[in-house]
Short mmCIF file of C-alpha atoms and ligand atoms in Angstrom, two decimals:
data_model
loop_
_atom_site.label_atom_id
_atom_site.label_comp_id
_atom_site.label_asym_id
_atom_site.label_seq_id
_atom_site.Cartn_x
_atom_site.Cartn_y
_atom_site.Cartn_z
CA UNK A 136 55.70 -9.57 -9.96
CA UNK A 137 55.71 -12.69 -7.84
CA UNK A 138 54.33 -12.88 -4.30
CA UNK A 139 55.05 -15.64 -1.78
CA UNK A 140 52.26 -16.08 0.79
CA UNK A 141 52.96 -17.68 4.18
CA UNK A 142 49.98 -20.01 4.59
CA UNK A 143 48.19 -21.91 1.83
CA UNK A 144 44.52 -21.76 2.77
CA UNK A 145 41.53 -20.00 1.28
CA UNK A 146 42.91 -16.51 1.90
CA UNK A 147 46.04 -17.25 -0.16
CA UNK A 148 43.77 -18.79 -2.81
CA UNK A 149 41.61 -15.66 -3.04
CA UNK A 150 44.66 -13.35 -3.04
CA UNK A 151 46.02 -15.38 -5.93
CA UNK A 152 42.74 -15.05 -7.85
CA UNK A 153 42.71 -11.30 -7.24
CA UNK A 154 46.34 -10.83 -8.28
CA UNK A 155 46.03 -12.66 -11.61
CA UNK A 156 44.40 -9.80 -13.62
CA UNK A 157 47.29 -7.55 -12.53
CA UNK A 158 49.80 -10.13 -13.80
CA UNK A 159 50.86 -10.81 -10.23
CA UNK A 160 51.64 -14.48 -9.73
CA UNK A 161 51.67 -16.29 -6.41
CA UNK A 162 53.02 -19.27 -4.58
CA UNK A 163 52.14 -20.30 -1.04
CA UNK A 164 54.22 -21.77 1.75
CA UNK A 165 52.40 -24.36 3.84
CA UNK A 166 53.88 -23.72 7.27
CA UNK A 167 52.72 -27.06 8.70
CA UNK A 168 54.14 -29.30 5.94
CA UNK A 169 57.14 -27.09 5.03
CA UNK A 170 56.10 -27.22 1.37
CA UNK A 171 55.79 -24.58 -1.30
CA UNK A 172 52.53 -25.06 -3.21
CA UNK A 173 50.36 -23.44 -5.83
CA UNK A 174 47.67 -21.55 -3.88
CA UNK A 175 44.83 -22.64 -6.22
CA UNK A 176 45.65 -26.27 -6.97
CA UNK A 177 47.81 -27.07 -3.92
CA UNK A 178 50.22 -28.72 -6.41
CA UNK A 179 53.66 -28.97 -4.82
CA UNK A 180 56.33 -26.66 -6.25
CA UNK A 181 59.78 -28.20 -5.91
CA UNK A 182 61.38 -25.40 -3.91
CA UNK A 183 62.71 -24.98 -0.42
CA UNK A 184 61.52 -22.02 1.63
CA UNK A 185 64.86 -20.29 0.99
CA UNK A 186 64.47 -20.79 -2.76
CA UNK A 187 60.88 -19.53 -2.67
CA UNK A 188 61.99 -16.44 -0.75
CA UNK A 189 64.76 -15.80 -3.29
CA UNK A 190 62.28 -16.19 -6.19
CA UNK A 191 59.70 -13.80 -4.70
CA UNK A 192 59.55 -10.03 -5.13
CA UNK A 193 57.31 -9.69 -2.09
CA UNK A 194 56.39 -11.96 0.85
CA UNK A 195 53.17 -11.68 2.80
CA UNK A 196 51.02 -13.81 5.13
CA UNK A 197 47.47 -15.10 5.25
CA UNK A 198 47.50 -15.89 8.98
CA UNK A 199 49.19 -14.74 12.15
CA UNK A 200 50.18 -18.00 13.83
CA UNK A 201 53.51 -18.33 12.06
CA UNK A 202 56.60 -19.66 13.88
CA UNK A 203 58.91 -16.76 14.68
CA UNK A 204 61.95 -18.44 13.12
CA UNK A 205 60.15 -18.49 9.75
CA UNK A 206 59.16 -14.84 10.20
CA UNK A 207 62.80 -13.99 10.99
CA UNK A 208 64.04 -15.63 7.76
CA UNK A 209 61.42 -13.73 5.73
CA UNK A 210 62.22 -10.47 7.51
CA UNK A 211 65.91 -10.83 6.69
CA UNK A 212 65.07 -10.83 2.97
CA UNK A 213 63.65 -7.30 3.32
CA UNK A 214 60.62 -8.40 1.25
CA UNK A 215 58.08 -9.10 4.00
CA UNK A 216 54.88 -7.01 4.29
CA UNK A 217 52.89 -5.86 6.32
CA UNK A 218 55.72 -6.30 8.90
CA UNK A 219 56.78 -9.13 11.16
CA UNK A 220 55.83 -7.03 14.23
CA UNK A 221 52.26 -6.76 12.92
CA UNK A 222 52.01 -10.53 12.39
CA UNK A 223 53.45 -11.20 15.87
CA UNK A 224 50.96 -8.78 17.47
CA UNK A 225 48.09 -10.54 15.70
CA UNK A 226 49.30 -13.92 16.98
CA UNK A 227 49.87 -13.02 20.64
CA UNK A 228 47.09 -11.38 22.65
CA UNK A 229 49.64 -9.82 25.05
CA UNK A 230 51.40 -7.97 22.21
CA UNK A 231 48.03 -7.10 20.68
CA UNK A 232 46.82 -5.47 23.91
CA UNK A 233 50.07 -3.51 24.24
CA UNK A 234 49.72 -2.35 20.64
CA UNK A 235 46.14 -1.19 21.22
CA UNK A 236 47.08 0.62 24.44
CA UNK A 237 50.09 2.29 22.78
CA UNK A 238 47.90 3.36 19.86
CA UNK A 239 45.44 4.98 22.30
CA UNK A 240 42.64 2.70 21.13
CA UNK A 241 39.88 1.57 23.52
CA UNK A 242 39.64 -2.12 24.36
CA UNK A 243 38.18 -4.22 27.20
CA UNK A 244 39.87 -4.05 30.63
CA UNK A 245 42.30 -6.96 30.86
CA UNK A 246 44.92 -8.71 32.96
CA UNK A 247 47.65 -11.14 31.87
CA UNK A 248 47.71 -14.46 33.75
CA UNK A 249 50.81 -16.66 34.12
CA UNK A 250 49.96 -18.43 37.39
CA UNK A 251 47.25 -18.88 40.03
CA UNK A 252 48.19 -15.67 41.89
CA UNK A 253 47.70 -13.75 38.63
CA UNK A 254 44.31 -15.42 38.17
CA UNK A 255 43.23 -14.20 41.62
CA UNK A 256 44.54 -10.72 40.81
CA UNK A 257 42.68 -10.80 37.47
CA UNK A 258 39.43 -11.58 39.27
CA UNK A 259 39.98 -8.47 41.43
CA UNK A 260 41.11 -6.24 38.57
CA UNK A 261 38.74 -7.32 35.77
CA UNK A 262 35.81 -8.70 37.78
CA UNK A 263 33.31 -11.47 37.05
CA UNK A 264 31.93 -12.14 34.45
CA UNK A 265 35.10 -12.37 32.41
CA UNK A 266 36.34 -14.01 29.23
CA UNK A 267 39.68 -15.84 29.41
CA UNK A 268 41.66 -16.24 26.20
CA UNK A 269 44.91 -18.09 25.55
CA UNK A 270 47.56 -15.58 24.47
CA UNK A 271 48.93 -17.85 21.74
CA UNK A 272 47.20 -20.04 19.20
CA UNK A 273 43.59 -19.00 19.83
CA UNK A 274 41.24 -18.18 16.97
CA UNK A 275 37.53 -18.51 16.14
CA UNK A 276 36.71 -18.69 19.85
CA UNK A 277 39.15 -21.60 20.47
CA UNK A 278 41.23 -21.61 23.68
CA UNK A 279 38.65 -19.54 25.56
CA UNK A 280 36.72 -19.84 28.79
CA UNK A 281 33.79 -17.87 30.19
CA UNK A 282 33.95 -17.25 33.94
CA UNK A 283 30.40 -16.30 34.90
CA UNK A 284 30.32 -17.27 38.53
CA UNK A 285 32.88 -17.48 41.38
CA UNK A 286 31.88 -21.14 41.86
CA UNK A 287 33.53 -21.99 38.51
CA UNK A 288 36.96 -20.61 39.44
CA UNK A 289 38.63 -23.89 40.50
CA UNK A 290 37.25 -25.97 37.62
CA UNK A 291 38.23 -23.40 35.01
CA UNK A 292 41.67 -23.02 36.63
CA UNK A 293 42.32 -26.75 36.02
CA UNK A 294 41.76 -26.26 32.30
CA UNK A 295 43.70 -23.00 32.24
CA UNK A 296 46.64 -24.70 33.93
CA UNK A 297 46.73 -27.37 31.20
CA UNK A 298 46.80 -24.63 28.61
CA UNK A 299 49.55 -22.71 30.45
CA UNK A 300 51.66 -25.87 30.77
CA UNK A 301 51.33 -26.66 27.06
CA UNK A 302 54.08 -24.20 26.11
CA UNK A 303 56.62 -22.14 28.04
CA UNK A 304 55.56 -19.00 26.17
CA UNK A 305 51.84 -19.45 26.76
CA UNK A 306 49.79 -17.10 28.96
CA UNK A 307 46.10 -16.32 29.35
CA UNK A 308 44.56 -12.90 28.95
CA UNK A 309 41.56 -12.22 31.21
CA UNK A 310 39.14 -9.75 29.67
CA UNK A 311 36.13 -8.01 31.09
CA UNK A 312 32.94 -9.52 29.62
CA UNK A 313 31.62 -6.80 27.31
CA UNK A 314 27.81 -6.56 27.14
CA UNK A 315 27.84 -5.54 23.47
CA UNK A 316 24.82 -4.67 21.31
CA UNK A 317 26.46 -6.09 18.23
CA UNK A 318 29.83 -6.95 16.68
CA UNK A 319 31.21 -5.00 13.74
CA UNK A 320 34.53 -5.02 11.91
CA UNK A 321 36.47 -2.64 9.76
CA UNK A 322 38.65 -3.91 6.94
CA UNK A 323 40.95 -1.45 5.24
CA UNK A 324 44.29 -1.03 3.56
CA UNK A 325 47.35 1.13 4.14
CA UNK A 326 49.83 1.69 1.32
CA UNK A 327 53.61 1.99 1.53
CA UNK A 328 53.21 5.77 1.26
CA UNK A 329 50.84 5.84 4.26
CA UNK A 330 47.58 6.26 2.32
CA UNK A 331 44.62 4.67 4.17
CA UNK A 332 41.41 3.41 2.51
CA UNK A 333 38.74 1.59 4.52
CA UNK A 334 35.65 -0.33 3.47
CA UNK A 335 32.24 0.27 5.01
CA UNK A 336 31.86 -1.47 8.38
CA UNK A 337 30.47 -4.98 8.40
CA UNK A 338 28.04 -6.20 11.05
CA UNK A 339 28.97 -9.72 12.06
CA UNK A 340 27.03 -12.59 13.57
CA UNK A 341 29.08 -15.35 15.22
CA UNK A 342 27.79 -18.79 16.15
CA UNK A 343 29.89 -20.60 18.77
CA UNK A 344 32.67 -18.05 18.27
CA UNK A 345 32.83 -18.58 14.48
CA UNK A 346 31.77 -15.94 11.97
CA UNK A 347 28.55 -16.95 10.29
CA UNK A 348 27.09 -13.88 8.57
CA UNK A 349 28.55 -10.46 7.67
CA UNK A 350 26.61 -7.56 6.20
CA UNK A 351 28.09 -4.28 4.96
CA UNK A 352 26.36 -1.47 6.85
CA UNK A 353 25.93 2.27 6.51
CA UNK A 354 26.62 3.71 9.99
CA UNK A 355 28.43 7.06 9.54
CA UNK A 356 29.17 7.78 13.24
CA UNK A 357 30.52 4.30 13.95
CA UNK A 358 32.42 4.37 10.67
CA UNK A 359 34.16 7.59 11.74
CA UNK A 360 35.17 6.11 15.13
CA UNK A 361 36.34 2.89 13.53
CA UNK A 362 38.39 4.67 10.87
CA UNK A 363 40.18 6.77 13.52
CA UNK A 364 41.12 3.65 15.48
CA UNK A 365 42.11 1.82 12.31
CA UNK A 366 44.39 4.68 11.26
CA UNK A 367 45.98 4.90 14.73
CA UNK A 368 46.78 1.17 14.79
CA UNK A 369 47.94 1.00 11.15
CA UNK A 370 50.16 4.08 11.51
CA UNK A 371 51.71 2.86 14.74
CA UNK A 372 52.77 -0.34 12.94
CA UNK A 373 53.78 1.51 9.75
CA UNK A 374 51.52 -1.11 8.25
CA UNK A 375 51.49 -2.07 4.56
CA UNK A 376 48.55 -4.17 3.34
CA UNK A 377 45.03 -5.04 4.45
CA UNK A 378 44.29 -4.99 8.17
CA UNK A 379 41.04 -5.95 9.89
CA UNK A 380 39.82 -4.74 13.27
CA UNK A 381 36.93 -6.40 15.10
CA UNK A 382 34.90 -4.25 17.47
CA UNK A 383 32.17 -4.50 20.05
CA UNK A 384 29.47 -1.86 19.62
CA UNK A 385 28.35 -0.87 23.12
CA UNK A 386 25.66 1.80 22.94
CA UNK A 387 27.24 3.40 19.90
CA UNK A 388 30.75 3.33 21.36
CA UNK A 389 33.32 1.01 19.81
CA UNK A 390 35.77 -1.12 21.80
CA UNK A 391 38.36 -3.16 19.91
CA UNK A 392 38.01 -6.92 20.36
CA UNK A 393 40.92 -8.01 18.21
CA UNK A 394 42.99 -7.22 15.16
CA UNK A 395 43.90 -9.44 12.21
CA UNK A 396 47.00 -8.34 10.26
CA UNK A 397 45.69 -9.75 6.99
CA UNK A 398 42.67 -10.09 4.75
CA UNK A 399 39.70 -11.16 6.85
CA UNK A 400 36.60 -13.33 6.65
CA UNK A 401 34.37 -10.34 7.44
CA UNK A 402 35.77 -8.64 4.30
CA UNK A 403 34.85 -11.42 1.85
CA UNK A 404 31.71 -9.46 0.90
CA UNK A 405 33.98 -6.93 -0.88
CA UNK A 406 34.48 -9.42 -3.74
CA UNK A 407 31.02 -8.54 -5.03
CA UNK A 408 30.07 -5.48 -2.97
CA UNK A 409 33.03 -3.10 -3.38
CA UNK A 410 34.73 -1.44 -6.31
CA UNK A 411 38.03 -3.24 -5.54
CA UNK A 412 37.97 -6.22 -3.17
CA UNK A 413 40.11 -6.68 -0.05
CA UNK A 414 42.27 -9.36 -1.73
CA UNK A 415 43.22 -7.12 -4.63
CA UNK A 416 43.86 -4.21 -2.31
CA UNK A 417 46.16 -6.31 -0.15
CA UNK A 418 48.09 -7.42 -3.23
CA UNK A 419 48.24 -3.85 -4.52
CA UNK A 420 49.51 -2.52 -1.19
CA UNK A 421 52.22 -5.14 -0.63
CA UNK A 422 53.39 -4.79 -4.26
CA UNK A 423 53.72 -1.02 -3.92
CA UNK A 424 50.83 -0.27 -6.31
CA UNK A 425 48.19 2.43 -5.72
CA UNK A 426 45.23 1.31 -3.59
CA UNK A 427 41.91 0.73 -5.36
CA UNK A 428 38.60 2.28 -4.40
CA UNK A 429 36.95 0.73 -1.33
CA UNK A 430 33.57 2.19 -2.25
CA UNK A 431 30.44 0.10 -1.76
CA UNK A 432 28.88 -0.61 -5.15
CA UNK A 433 26.03 -2.88 -4.02
CA UNK A 434 24.33 -3.84 -0.78
CA UNK A 435 26.04 -7.11 0.17
CA UNK A 436 25.97 -9.85 2.78
CA UNK A 437 28.27 -12.84 3.18
CA UNK A 438 27.25 -16.23 4.53
CA UNK A 439 29.96 -18.66 5.64
CA UNK A 440 29.59 -22.28 4.49
CA UNK A 441 30.73 -24.34 7.48
CA UNK A 442 31.16 -28.13 7.21
CA UNK A 443 29.06 -28.45 4.01
CA UNK A 444 30.35 -29.29 0.52
CA UNK A 445 27.23 -28.99 -1.59
CA UNK A 446 24.57 -26.34 -2.02
CA UNK A 447 21.35 -26.40 -4.02
CA UNK A 448 21.79 -25.17 -7.61
CA UNK A 449 18.80 -22.92 -7.02
CA UNK A 450 21.20 -20.55 -5.22
CA UNK A 451 23.39 -20.18 -8.30
CA UNK A 452 20.26 -19.45 -10.30
CA UNK A 453 19.39 -16.50 -8.03
CA UNK A 454 20.37 -13.08 -9.30
CA UNK A 455 23.08 -11.55 -7.08
CA UNK A 456 24.02 -14.86 -5.43
CA UNK A 457 27.70 -15.80 -5.78
CA UNK A 458 29.27 -18.97 -4.40
CA UNK A 459 32.98 -19.17 -3.56
CA UNK A 460 34.23 -22.67 -2.73
CA UNK A 461 37.70 -23.16 -1.26
CA UNK A 462 38.43 -26.62 -2.71
CA UNK A 463 38.75 -28.26 0.71
CA UNK A 464 37.80 -31.72 1.96
CA UNK A 465 34.66 -31.75 4.09
CA UNK A 466 35.08 -31.73 7.88
CA UNK A 467 32.52 -30.79 10.53
CA UNK A 468 32.54 -27.04 11.13
CA UNK A 469 35.33 -26.40 8.60
CA UNK A 470 35.22 -23.19 6.55
CA UNK A 471 34.44 -24.71 3.13
CA UNK A 472 33.37 -21.60 1.23
CA UNK A 473 31.11 -18.59 1.39
CA UNK A 474 28.13 -17.09 -0.36
CA UNK A 475 28.05 -13.41 -1.28
CA UNK A 476 24.60 -12.04 -1.94
CA UNK A 477 24.10 -8.61 -3.45
CA UNK A 478 21.15 -6.34 -4.10
CA UNK A 479 20.37 -2.83 -5.32
CA UNK A 480 18.88 -1.69 -2.01
CA UNK A 481 18.67 -3.03 1.52
CA UNK A 482 15.04 -4.21 1.37
CA UNK A 483 15.92 -6.34 -1.64
CA UNK A 484 18.94 -7.77 0.19
CA UNK A 485 16.67 -8.76 3.08
CA UNK A 486 14.23 -10.42 0.68
CA UNK A 487 17.10 -12.37 -0.90
CA UNK A 488 18.43 -13.48 2.50
CA UNK A 489 14.98 -14.88 3.28
CA UNK A 490 14.91 -16.67 -0.08
CA UNK A 491 18.38 -18.13 0.54
CA UNK A 492 17.35 -19.29 4.02
CA UNK A 493 14.48 -21.23 2.43
CA UNK A 494 17.03 -23.22 0.42
CA UNK A 495 19.42 -23.94 3.31
CA UNK A 496 19.30 -26.36 6.21
CA UNK A 497 18.65 -24.61 9.51
CA UNK A 498 21.19 -26.69 11.45
CA UNK A 499 23.99 -25.92 9.00
CA UNK A 500 23.12 -22.23 8.54
CA UNK A 501 21.54 -21.08 11.82
CA UNK A 502 22.46 -17.38 11.45
CA UNK A 503 20.73 -16.95 8.06
CA UNK A 504 17.62 -18.58 9.44
CA UNK A 505 17.70 -16.36 12.51
CA UNK A 506 18.08 -13.24 10.38
CA UNK A 507 15.32 -14.37 7.99
CA UNK A 508 13.02 -14.96 10.95
CA UNK A 509 13.71 -11.44 12.27
CA UNK A 510 13.10 -9.90 8.84
CA UNK A 511 9.79 -11.73 8.53
CA UNK A 512 8.55 -10.92 12.03
P1 AMP B 417 37.60 -13.78 19.71
O1 AMP B 417 38.25 -15.06 19.26
O2 AMP B 417 38.40 -13.00 20.68
O3 AMP B 417 37.15 -12.94 18.54
O4 AMP B 417 36.25 -14.21 20.44
C1 AMP B 417 35.23 -14.96 19.79
C2 AMP B 417 33.87 -14.37 20.13
O5 AMP B 417 33.66 -14.42 21.56
C3 AMP B 417 33.71 -12.90 19.77
O6 AMP B 417 33.35 -12.75 18.43
C4 AMP B 417 32.61 -12.49 20.74
O7 AMP B 417 31.34 -12.89 20.26
C5 AMP B 417 32.94 -13.27 22.00
N1 AMP B 417 33.79 -12.47 22.90
C6 AMP B 417 35.14 -12.38 22.84
N2 AMP B 417 35.62 -11.55 23.80
C7 AMP B 417 34.56 -11.10 24.49
C8 AMP B 417 34.39 -10.20 25.59
N3 AMP B 417 35.44 -9.62 26.19
N4 AMP B 417 33.13 -9.95 26.02
C9 AMP B 417 32.05 -10.54 25.42
N5 AMP B 417 32.15 -11.41 24.40
C10 AMP B 417 33.37 -11.69 23.91
#
């Protein structure tokens, strides 16, 4: 079988690696350059998008910010999975909120802002403090403002106005500031026949809005809540493939922060920590194959490599330490790769995280250092 992926970044690369043992080949469509490329080498394949669509058995996506005209062309072929509605909901916070509400899934109180009168109404409805997020194009904490004090209203409005004027379709979603204890996410898959399989929850640490460290956790009550919400959202979309849901844990109660209709950074740990990883399960689901087991096989944590292109070889020499580079050119803050670290039990995982922290620069890997400090104290 041949799969065409919309997007040619690291997620397409890892899907391609996971599909190879199943004899599933892949090409990727770079939406920004309008080129079809090989997802591992980035070598250009001399095909137009129409030709690539015709040559594919299945089409899927590695990100949600895809122009709707491209989605429409893919949809017309009847080959696109999970579904164009799911991708659109992931790329527009207004649609996402409507989806969550219609699925009966709890999320933060919100208000959609199109103009200054809406902003004033949002302040009444949602209250201060609030988080303001652009409806379109925002990811990894980009296009966001924190309104903590009424004195900031006019200054923040100036910036919001610029954002609103940037596109006729743009809006801003005001969200209640959630005083969460921690952030967790659930990654899982739904097959064409409606079977659902979820991985254990991951606890996530973000630095400046970007995921830095994810650890698979054993939290049966939260897992149960998360799985119910996951199933409600996936069923309401008649979803096919891997879906990720990010949550805030507030006193043991989960509120959805956002959904990602694709494989997700907080699921990279499954490459070493689960029986079948998220990339293979996505490929299996979209190709109509049975889902693989999502069972945890080893305690695992994942550390994002941001803006760095070399790591000490001592890490590779450590048992249970696996490095995944994405083959990208170095840029400050860019997701360049990740480290998966595994252990037989959680105390050993903690010991290994401390050992890894000793090899890494504190400025480049603040979350690992913070965790190591906590473990040691
Ligand atoms: P997002 O891009 O929506 O995932 O937001 C990036 C990060 O900002 C999240 O991972 C949270 O740490 C924080 N954040 C987002 N929304 C809220 C909220 N409503 N209340 C508190 N923190 C938030």
